[in-house]
mmCIF file of C-alpha atoms in Angstrom:
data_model
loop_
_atom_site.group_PDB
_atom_site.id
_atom_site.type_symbol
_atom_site.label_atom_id
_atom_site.label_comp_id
_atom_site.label_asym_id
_atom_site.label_seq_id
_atom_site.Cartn_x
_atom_site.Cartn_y
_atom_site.Cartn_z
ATOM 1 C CA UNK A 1 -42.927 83.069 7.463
ATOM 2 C CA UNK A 2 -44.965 83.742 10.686
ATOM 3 C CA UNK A 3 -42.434 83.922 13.841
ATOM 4 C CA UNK A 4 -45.027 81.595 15.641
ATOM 5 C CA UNK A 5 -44.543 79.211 13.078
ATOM 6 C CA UNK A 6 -40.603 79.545 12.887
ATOM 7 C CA UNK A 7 -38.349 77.486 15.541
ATOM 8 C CA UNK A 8 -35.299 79.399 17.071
ATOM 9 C CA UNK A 9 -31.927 78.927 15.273
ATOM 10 C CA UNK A 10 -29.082 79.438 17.615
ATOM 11 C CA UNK A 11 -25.535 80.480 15.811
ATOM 12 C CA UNK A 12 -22.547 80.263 17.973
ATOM 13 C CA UNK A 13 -19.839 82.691 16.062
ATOM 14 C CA UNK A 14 -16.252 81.249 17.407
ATOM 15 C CA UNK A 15 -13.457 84.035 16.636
ATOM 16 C CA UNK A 16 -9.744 83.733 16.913
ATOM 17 C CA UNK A 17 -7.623 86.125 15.055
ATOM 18 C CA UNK A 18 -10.273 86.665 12.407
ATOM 19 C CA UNK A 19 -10.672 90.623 12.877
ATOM 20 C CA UNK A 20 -10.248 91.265 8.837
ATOM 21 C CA UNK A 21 -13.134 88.635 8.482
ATOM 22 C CA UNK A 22 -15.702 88.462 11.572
ATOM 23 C CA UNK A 23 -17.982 91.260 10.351
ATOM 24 C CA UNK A 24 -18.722 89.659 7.503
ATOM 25 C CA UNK A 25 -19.623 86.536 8.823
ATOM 26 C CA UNK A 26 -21.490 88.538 11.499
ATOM 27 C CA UNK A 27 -23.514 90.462 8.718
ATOM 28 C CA UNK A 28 -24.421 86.753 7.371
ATOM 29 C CA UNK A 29 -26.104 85.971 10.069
ATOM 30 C CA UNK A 30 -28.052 88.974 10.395
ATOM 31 C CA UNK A 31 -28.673 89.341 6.270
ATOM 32 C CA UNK A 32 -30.219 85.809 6.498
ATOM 33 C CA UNK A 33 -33.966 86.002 5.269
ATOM 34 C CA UNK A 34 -35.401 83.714 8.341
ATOM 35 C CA UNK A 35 -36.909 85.640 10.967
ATOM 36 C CA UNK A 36 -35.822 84.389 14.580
ATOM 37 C CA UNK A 37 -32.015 84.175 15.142
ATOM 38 C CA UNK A 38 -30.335 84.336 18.295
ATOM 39 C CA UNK A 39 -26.438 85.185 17.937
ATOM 40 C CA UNK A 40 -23.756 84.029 20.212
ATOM 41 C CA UNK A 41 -20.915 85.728 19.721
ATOM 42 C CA UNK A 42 -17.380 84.129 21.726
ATOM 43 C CA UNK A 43 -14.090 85.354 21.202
ATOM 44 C CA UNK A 44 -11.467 82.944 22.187
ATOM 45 C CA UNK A 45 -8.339 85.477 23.736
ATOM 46 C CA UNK A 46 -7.794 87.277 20.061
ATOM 47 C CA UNK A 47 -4.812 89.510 20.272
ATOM 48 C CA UNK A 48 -6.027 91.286 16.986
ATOM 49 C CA UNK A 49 -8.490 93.732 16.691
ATOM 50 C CA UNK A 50 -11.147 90.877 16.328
ATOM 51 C CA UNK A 51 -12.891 92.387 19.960
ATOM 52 C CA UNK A 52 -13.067 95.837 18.259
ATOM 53 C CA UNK A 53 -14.930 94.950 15.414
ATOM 54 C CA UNK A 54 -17.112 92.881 17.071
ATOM 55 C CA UNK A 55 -18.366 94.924 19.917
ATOM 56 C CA UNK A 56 -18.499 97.781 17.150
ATOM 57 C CA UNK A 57 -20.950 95.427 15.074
ATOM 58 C CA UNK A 58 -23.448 95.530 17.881
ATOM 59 C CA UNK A 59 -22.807 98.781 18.492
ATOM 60 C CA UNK A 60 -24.378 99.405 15.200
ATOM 61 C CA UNK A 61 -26.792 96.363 15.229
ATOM 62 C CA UNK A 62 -30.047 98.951 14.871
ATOM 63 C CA UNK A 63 -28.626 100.202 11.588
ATOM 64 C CA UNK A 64 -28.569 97.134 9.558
ATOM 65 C CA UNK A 65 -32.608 97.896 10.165
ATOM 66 C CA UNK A 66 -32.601 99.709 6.574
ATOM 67 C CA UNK A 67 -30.859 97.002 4.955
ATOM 68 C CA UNK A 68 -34.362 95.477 5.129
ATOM 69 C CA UNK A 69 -37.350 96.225 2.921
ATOM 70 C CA UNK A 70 -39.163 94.153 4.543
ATOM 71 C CA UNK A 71 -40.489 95.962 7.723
ATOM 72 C CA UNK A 72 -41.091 92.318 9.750
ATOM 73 C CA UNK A 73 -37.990 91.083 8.886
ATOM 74 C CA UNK A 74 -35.891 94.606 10.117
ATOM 75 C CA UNK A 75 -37.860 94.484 13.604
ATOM 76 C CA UNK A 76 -36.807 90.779 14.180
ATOM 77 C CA UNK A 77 -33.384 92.011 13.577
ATOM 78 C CA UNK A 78 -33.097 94.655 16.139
ATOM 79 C CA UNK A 79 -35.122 92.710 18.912
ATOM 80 C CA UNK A 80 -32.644 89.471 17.586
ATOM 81 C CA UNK A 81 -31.118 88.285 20.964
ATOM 82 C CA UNK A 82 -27.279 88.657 20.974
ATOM 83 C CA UNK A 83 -24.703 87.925 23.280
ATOM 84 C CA UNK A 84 -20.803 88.307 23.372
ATOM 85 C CA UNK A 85 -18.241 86.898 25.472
ATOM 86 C CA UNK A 86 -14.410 87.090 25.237
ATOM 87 C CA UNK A 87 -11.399 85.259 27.196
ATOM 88 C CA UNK A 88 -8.849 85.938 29.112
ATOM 89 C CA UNK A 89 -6.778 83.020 27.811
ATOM 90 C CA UNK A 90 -7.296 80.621 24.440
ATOM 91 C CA UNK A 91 -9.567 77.929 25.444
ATOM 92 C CA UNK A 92 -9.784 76.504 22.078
ATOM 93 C CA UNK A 93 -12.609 75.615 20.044
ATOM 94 C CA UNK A 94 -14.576 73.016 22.114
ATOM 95 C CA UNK A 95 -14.592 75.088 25.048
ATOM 96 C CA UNK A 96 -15.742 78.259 23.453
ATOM 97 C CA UNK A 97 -18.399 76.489 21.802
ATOM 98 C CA UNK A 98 -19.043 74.747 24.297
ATOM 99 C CA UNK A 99 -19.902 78.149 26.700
ATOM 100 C CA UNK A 100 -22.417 79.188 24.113
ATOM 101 C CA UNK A 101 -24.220 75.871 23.476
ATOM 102 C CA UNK A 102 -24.629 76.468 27.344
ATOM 103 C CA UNK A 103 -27.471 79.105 27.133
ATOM 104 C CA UNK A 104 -28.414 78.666 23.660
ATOM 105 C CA UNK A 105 -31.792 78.280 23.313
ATOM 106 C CA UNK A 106 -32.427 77.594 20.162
ATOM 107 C CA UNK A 107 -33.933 74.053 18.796
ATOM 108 C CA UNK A 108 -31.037 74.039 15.836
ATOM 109 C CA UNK A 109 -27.410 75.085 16.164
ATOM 110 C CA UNK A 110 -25.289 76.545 13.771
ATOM 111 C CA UNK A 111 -21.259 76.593 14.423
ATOM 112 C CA UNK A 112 -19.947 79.513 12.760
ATOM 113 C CA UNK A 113 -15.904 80.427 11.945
ATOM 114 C CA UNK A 114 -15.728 84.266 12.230
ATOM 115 C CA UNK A 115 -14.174 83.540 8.897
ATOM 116 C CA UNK A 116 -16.845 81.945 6.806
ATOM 117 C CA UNK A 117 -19.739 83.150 5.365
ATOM 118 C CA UNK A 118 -23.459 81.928 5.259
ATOM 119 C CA UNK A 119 -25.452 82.763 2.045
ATOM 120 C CA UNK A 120 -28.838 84.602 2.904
ATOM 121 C CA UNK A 121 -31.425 81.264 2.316
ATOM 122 C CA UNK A 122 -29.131 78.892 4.223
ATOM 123 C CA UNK A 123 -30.916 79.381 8.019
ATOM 124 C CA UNK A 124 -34.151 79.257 6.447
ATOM 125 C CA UNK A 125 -33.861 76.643 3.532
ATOM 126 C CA UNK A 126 -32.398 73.892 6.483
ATOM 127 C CA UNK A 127 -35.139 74.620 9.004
ATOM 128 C CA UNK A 128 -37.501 73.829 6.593
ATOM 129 C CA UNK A 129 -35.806 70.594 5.467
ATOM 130 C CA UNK A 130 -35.282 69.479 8.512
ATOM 131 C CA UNK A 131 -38.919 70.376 9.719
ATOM 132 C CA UNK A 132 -39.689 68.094 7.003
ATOM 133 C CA UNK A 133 -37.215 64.993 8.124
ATOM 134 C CA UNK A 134 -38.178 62.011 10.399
ATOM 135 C CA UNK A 135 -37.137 62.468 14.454
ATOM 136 C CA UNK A 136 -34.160 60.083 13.327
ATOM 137 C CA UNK A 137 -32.202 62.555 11.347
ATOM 138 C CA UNK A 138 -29.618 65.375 13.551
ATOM 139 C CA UNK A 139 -27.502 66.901 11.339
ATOM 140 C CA UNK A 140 -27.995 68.899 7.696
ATOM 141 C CA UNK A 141 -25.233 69.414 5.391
ATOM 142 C CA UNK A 142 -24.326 70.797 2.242
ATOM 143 C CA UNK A 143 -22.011 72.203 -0.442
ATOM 144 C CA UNK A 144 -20.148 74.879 -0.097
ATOM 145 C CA UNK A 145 -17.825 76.921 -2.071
ATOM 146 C CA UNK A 146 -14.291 77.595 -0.869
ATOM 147 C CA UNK A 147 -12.853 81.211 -1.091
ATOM 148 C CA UNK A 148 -9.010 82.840 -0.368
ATOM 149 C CA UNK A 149 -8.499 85.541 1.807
ATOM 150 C CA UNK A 150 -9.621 87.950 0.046
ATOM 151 C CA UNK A 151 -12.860 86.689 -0.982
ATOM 152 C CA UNK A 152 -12.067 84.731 -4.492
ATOM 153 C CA UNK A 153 -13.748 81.845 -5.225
ATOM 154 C CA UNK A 154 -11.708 78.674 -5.455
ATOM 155 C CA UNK A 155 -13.744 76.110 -6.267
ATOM 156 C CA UNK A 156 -16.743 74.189 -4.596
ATOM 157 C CA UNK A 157 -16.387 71.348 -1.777
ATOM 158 C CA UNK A 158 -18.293 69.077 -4.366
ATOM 159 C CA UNK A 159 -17.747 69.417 -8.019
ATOM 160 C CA UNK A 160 -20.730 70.685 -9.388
ATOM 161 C CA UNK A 161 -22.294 69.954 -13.088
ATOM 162 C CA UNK A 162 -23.997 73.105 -15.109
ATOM 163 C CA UNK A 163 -27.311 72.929 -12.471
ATOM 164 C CA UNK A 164 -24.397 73.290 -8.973
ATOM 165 C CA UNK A 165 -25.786 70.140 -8.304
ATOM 166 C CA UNK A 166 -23.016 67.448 -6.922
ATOM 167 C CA UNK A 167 -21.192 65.490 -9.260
ATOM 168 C CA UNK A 168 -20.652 62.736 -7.206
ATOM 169 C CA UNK A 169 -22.483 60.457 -4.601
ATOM 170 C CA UNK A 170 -22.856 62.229 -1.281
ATOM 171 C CA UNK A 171 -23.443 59.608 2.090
ATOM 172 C CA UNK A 172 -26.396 59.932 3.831
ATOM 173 C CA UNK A 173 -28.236 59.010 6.116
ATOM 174 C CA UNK A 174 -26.637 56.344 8.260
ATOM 175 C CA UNK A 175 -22.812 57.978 7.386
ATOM 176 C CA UNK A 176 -21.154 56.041 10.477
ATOM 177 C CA UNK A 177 -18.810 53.666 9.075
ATOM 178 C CA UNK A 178 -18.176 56.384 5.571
ATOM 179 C CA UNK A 179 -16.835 58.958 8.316
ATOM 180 C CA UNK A 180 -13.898 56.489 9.244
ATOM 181 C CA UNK A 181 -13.033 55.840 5.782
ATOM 182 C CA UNK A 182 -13.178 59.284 4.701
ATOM 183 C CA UNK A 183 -13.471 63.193 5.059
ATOM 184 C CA UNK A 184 -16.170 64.291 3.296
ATOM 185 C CA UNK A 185 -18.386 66.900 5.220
ATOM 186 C CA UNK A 186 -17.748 70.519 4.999
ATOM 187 C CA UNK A 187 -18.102 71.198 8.795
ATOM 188 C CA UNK A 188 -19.561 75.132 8.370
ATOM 189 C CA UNK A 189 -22.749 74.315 6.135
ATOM 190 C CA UNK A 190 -24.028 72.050 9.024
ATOM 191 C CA UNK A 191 -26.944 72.818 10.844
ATOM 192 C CA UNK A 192 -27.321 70.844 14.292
ATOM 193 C CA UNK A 193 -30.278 69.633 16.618
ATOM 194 C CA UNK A 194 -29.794 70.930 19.692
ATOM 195 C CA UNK A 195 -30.851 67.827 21.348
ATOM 196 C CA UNK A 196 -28.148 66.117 19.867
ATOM 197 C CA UNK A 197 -25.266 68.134 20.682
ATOM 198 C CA UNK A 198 -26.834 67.896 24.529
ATOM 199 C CA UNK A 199 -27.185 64.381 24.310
ATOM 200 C CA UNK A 200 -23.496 64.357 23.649
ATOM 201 C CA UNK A 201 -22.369 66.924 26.389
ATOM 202 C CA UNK A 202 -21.299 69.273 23.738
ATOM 203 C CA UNK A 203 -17.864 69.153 21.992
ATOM 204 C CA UNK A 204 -15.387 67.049 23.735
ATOM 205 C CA UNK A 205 -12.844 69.692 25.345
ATOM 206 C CA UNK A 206 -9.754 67.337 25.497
ATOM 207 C CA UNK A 207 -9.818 67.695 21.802
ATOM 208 C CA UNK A 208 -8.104 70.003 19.818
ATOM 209 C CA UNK A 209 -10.794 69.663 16.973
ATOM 210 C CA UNK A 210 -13.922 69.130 17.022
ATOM 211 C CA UNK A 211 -15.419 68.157 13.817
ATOM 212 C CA UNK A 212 -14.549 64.287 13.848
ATOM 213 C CA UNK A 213 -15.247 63.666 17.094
ATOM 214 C CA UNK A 214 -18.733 65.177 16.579
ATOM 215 C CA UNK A 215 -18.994 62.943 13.502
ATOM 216 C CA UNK A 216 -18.211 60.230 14.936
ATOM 217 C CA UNK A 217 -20.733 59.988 17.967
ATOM 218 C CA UNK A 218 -23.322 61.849 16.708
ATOM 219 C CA UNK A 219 -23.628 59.400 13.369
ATOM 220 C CA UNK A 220 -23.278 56.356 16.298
ATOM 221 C CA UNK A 221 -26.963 57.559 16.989
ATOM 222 C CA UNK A 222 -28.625 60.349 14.499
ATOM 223 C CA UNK A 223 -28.947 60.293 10.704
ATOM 224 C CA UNK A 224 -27.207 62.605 8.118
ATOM 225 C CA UNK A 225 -29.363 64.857 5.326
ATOM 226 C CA UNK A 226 -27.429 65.666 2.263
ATOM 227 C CA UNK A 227 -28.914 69.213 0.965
ATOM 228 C CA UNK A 228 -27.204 69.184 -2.327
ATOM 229 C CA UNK A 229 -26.782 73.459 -2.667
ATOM 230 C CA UNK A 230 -24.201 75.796 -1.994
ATOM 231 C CA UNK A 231 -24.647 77.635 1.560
ATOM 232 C CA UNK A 232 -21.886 78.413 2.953
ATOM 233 C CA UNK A 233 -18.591 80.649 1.630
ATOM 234 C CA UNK A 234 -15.746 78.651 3.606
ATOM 235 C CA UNK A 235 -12.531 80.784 3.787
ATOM 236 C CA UNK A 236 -9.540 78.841 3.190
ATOM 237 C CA UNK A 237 -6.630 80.354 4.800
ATOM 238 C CA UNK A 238 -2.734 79.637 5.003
ATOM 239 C CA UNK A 239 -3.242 78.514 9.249
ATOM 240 C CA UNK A 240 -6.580 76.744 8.892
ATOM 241 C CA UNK A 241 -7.373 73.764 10.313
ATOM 242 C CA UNK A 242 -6.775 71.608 7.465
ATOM 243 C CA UNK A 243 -3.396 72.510 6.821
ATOM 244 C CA UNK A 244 -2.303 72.267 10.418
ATOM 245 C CA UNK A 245 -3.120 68.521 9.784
ATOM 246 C CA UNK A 246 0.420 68.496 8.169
ATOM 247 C CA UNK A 247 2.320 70.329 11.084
ATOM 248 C CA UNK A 248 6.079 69.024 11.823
ATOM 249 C CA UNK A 249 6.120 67.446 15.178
ATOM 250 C CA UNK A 250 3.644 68.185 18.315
ATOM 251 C CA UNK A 251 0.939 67.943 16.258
ATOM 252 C CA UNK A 252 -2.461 68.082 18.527
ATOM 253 C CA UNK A 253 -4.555 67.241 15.874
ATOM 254 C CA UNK A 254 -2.917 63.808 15.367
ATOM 255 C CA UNK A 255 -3.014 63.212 18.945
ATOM 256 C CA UNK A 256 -6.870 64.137 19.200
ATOM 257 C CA UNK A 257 -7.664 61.886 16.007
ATOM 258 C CA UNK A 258 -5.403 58.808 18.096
ATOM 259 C CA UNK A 259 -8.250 59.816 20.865
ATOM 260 C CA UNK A 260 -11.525 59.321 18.429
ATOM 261 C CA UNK A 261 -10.081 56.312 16.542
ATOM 262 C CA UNK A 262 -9.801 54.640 20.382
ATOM 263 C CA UNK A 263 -13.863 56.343 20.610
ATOM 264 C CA UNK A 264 -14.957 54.176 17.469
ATOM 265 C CA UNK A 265 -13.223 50.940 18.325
ATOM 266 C CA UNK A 266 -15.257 50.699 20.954
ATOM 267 C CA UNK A 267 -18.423 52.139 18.931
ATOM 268 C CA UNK A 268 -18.234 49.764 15.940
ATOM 269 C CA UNK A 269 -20.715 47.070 15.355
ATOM 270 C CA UNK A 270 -19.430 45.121 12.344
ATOM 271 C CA UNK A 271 -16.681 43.657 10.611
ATOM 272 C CA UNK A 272 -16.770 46.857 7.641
ATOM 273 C CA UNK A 273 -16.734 49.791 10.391
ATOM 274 C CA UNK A 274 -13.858 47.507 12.109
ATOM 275 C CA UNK A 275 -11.832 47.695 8.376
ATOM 276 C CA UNK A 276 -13.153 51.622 7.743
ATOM 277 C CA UNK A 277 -11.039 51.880 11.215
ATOM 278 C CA UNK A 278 -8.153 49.847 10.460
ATOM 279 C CA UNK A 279 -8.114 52.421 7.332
ATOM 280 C CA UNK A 280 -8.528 55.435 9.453
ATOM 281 C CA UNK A 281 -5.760 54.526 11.920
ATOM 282 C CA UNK A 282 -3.361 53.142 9.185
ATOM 283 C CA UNK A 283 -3.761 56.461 6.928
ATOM 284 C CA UNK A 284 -2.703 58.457 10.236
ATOM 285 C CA UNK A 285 -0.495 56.869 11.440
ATOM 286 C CA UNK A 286 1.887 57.375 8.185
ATOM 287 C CA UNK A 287 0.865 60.751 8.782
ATOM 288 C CA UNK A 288 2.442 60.720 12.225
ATOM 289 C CA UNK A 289 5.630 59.271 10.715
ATOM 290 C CA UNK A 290 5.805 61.808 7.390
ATOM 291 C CA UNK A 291 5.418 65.067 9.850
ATOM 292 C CA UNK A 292 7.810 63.358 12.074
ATOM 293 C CA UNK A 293 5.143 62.964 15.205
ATOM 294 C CA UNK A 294 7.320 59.551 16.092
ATOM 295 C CA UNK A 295 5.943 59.119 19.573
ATOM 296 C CA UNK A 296 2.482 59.948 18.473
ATOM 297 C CA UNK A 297 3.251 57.068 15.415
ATOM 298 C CA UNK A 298 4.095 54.454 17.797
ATOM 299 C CA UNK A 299 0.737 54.797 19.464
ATOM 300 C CA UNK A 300 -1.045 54.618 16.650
ATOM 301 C CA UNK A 301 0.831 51.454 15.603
ATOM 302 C CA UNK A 302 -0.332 50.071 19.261
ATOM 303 C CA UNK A 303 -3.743 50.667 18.541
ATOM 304 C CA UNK A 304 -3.607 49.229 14.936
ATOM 305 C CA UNK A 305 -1.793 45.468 16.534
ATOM 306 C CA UNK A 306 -5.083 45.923 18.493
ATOM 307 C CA UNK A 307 -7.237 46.220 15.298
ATOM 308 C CA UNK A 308 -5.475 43.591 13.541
ATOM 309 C CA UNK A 309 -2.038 41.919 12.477
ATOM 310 C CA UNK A 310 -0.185 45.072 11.374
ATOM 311 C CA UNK A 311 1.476 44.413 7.668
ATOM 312 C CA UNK A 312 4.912 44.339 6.357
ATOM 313 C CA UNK A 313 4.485 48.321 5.270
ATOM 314 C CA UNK A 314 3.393 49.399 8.675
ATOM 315 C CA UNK A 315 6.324 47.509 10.369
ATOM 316 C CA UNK A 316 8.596 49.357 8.297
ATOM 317 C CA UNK A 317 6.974 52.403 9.038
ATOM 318 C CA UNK A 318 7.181 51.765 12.768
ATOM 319 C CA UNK A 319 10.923 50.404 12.199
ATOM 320 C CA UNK A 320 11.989 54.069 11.117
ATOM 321 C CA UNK A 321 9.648 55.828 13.436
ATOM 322 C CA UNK A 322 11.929 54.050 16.554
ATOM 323 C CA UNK A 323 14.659 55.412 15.071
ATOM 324 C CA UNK A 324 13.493 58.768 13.684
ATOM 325 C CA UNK A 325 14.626 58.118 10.152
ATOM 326 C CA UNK A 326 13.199 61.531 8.502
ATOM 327 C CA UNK A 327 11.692 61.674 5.134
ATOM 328 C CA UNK A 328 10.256 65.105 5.454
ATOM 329 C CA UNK A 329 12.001 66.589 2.002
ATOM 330 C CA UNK A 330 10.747 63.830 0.211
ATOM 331 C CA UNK A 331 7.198 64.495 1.698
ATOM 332 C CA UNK A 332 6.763 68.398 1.596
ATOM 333 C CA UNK A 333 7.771 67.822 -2.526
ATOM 334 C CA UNK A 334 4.986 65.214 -2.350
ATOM 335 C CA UNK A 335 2.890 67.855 -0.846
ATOM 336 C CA UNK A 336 3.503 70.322 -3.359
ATOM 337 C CA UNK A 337 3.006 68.075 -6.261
ATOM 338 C CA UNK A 338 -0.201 67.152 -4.999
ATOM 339 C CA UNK A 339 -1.558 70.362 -4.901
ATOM 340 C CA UNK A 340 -0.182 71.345 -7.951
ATOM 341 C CA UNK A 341 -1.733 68.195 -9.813
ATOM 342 C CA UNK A 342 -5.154 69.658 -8.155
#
């Protein structure tokens, strides 16, 4: 690849806490085999070590030059653009994102956990899809495989037959009304237009998350690409953001989700994305109510009575929620017997 013929990819690198992982995800980026990369590097108020490593990592950015054989490859690397910030205080990540996307200045985005991993073909295997794709489509996806703290494979996103290609049906292209019914990207193996994410001011900062939100809006308006390959290693770890989902009381996640449900109602433009929501709400707000979120519960049950006639189940639900009738035993055994059955 020519670097006149090669668009700049921007990856924003968000850290938190991640000091035993961020060089390797930092050494992803700059192992990748396309040529122009700029690196933005933010690290949200870590109290680890995470600053150390990093501003050791460019320290030693000219090095990684004889990792390359290939001599054009090794110069783009040490004339790559990279930039670091840190806070003072945890801003979260919307707002650290958020202050990269600011002077990125690349025409796709990547938004990479210090934690996770991108294999070396992934920058250059979606800029040439999506060089391909019609003006309509904004975001690439893909599989991914999901590894433990130390590195061990778990098992991919998708199930994958003999070829890694997906067993099952991925949505695309106009994934609007499957994103309310369902979770079904892997958030670190997409690659963004940066038009898109600056057509919707960034990540919303009131949020706690990001990744449904961005769904959300962005699918309102811009059409999904399914690249069925592994790209991404996605760390799975024991605080991630999935399995705060399931955090006893004050949970900000729940509350940010109540905030994009109230996004879609007013986004939806038929009577099946007006059930996919009922489904969306209804499925968290039980979750409210199992992790013992009762305020949180009864304004999800508000917005569901504006949705439609809420059934004899939900009234039930919202009967012990008003009186803060725990089942929370009965629901971390459910928990467990779920992921053991997995």
């Amino acid at each position: 690849m020519e670097h006149t013929q090669t668009p700049l990819v921007s990856i924003i690198c968000l850290c938190y806490q991640h000091s035993e992982y961020v060089k390797k995800a930092l050494e992803s980026v700059i192992f990748q085999t396309y040529p122009t990369i700029e690196l933005l590097i933010v690290d949200d108020a870590s109290t680890d070590k995470s600053v150390e490593v990093i501003e050791q990592f460019i320290k030693e950015l000219p090095q990684y030059q004889a990792a390359f054989q290939d001599a054009t490859r090794a110069e783009a690397r040490t004339k790559m653009r990279v930039k670091f910030w840190t806070s003072n205080t945890n801003q979260g990540n919307c707002s650290a994102f958020n202050r990269a996307l600011k002077v990125a200045k690349g025409k796709y985005i990547i938004d990479l956990a210090a934690d996770d991993v991108l294999l070396d073909e992934r920058v250059a295997e979606q800029v040439a899809i999506f060089e391909s794709l019609p003006a309509e489509y904004g975001v690439i996806f893909s599989n991914a495989l999901l590894i433990d703290p130390d590195g061990k494979v778990l098992n991919p996103h998708y199930p994958i037959d003999a070829e890694s290609k997906s067993k099952i049906e991925i949505p695309q292209g106009d994934i609007y009304q499957s994103i309310l019914e369902r979770y079904f990207i892997s958030t670190p193996t997409m690659m963004i237009k940066k038009t898109v994410l600056d057509e919707l001011g960034g990540y919303d900062e009131a949020l706690s998350y990001e990744d449904f939100d961005f769904w959300v809006r962005s699918s309102r308006k811009f059409l999904y690409h399914y690249q069925d390959k592994v790209t991404t290693l996605k760390r799975v770890l024991p605080k991630s953001h999935s399995t705060s989902f399931y955090q006893h009381k004050s949970n900000p996640h729940l509350a940010s989700t109540l905030k994009v449900c109230r996004k879609a109602q007013s986004l939806n433009r038929n009577s099946a994305e007006h059930q996919a929501l009922i489904q969306c709400v209804s499925y968290h707000f039980r979750q409210c109510f199992f992790t013992q979120n009762y305020a949180l519960a009864l304004e999800y049950y508000e917005l569901l009575e504006e949705l439609e006639k809420p059934n004899t189940q939900s009234k039930v639900i919202l009967f012990l929620s008003k009186n803060k009738v725990s089942v929370r035993l009965f629901y971390r055994f459910y928990l467990r017997v779920r992921k053991w059955m997995k």
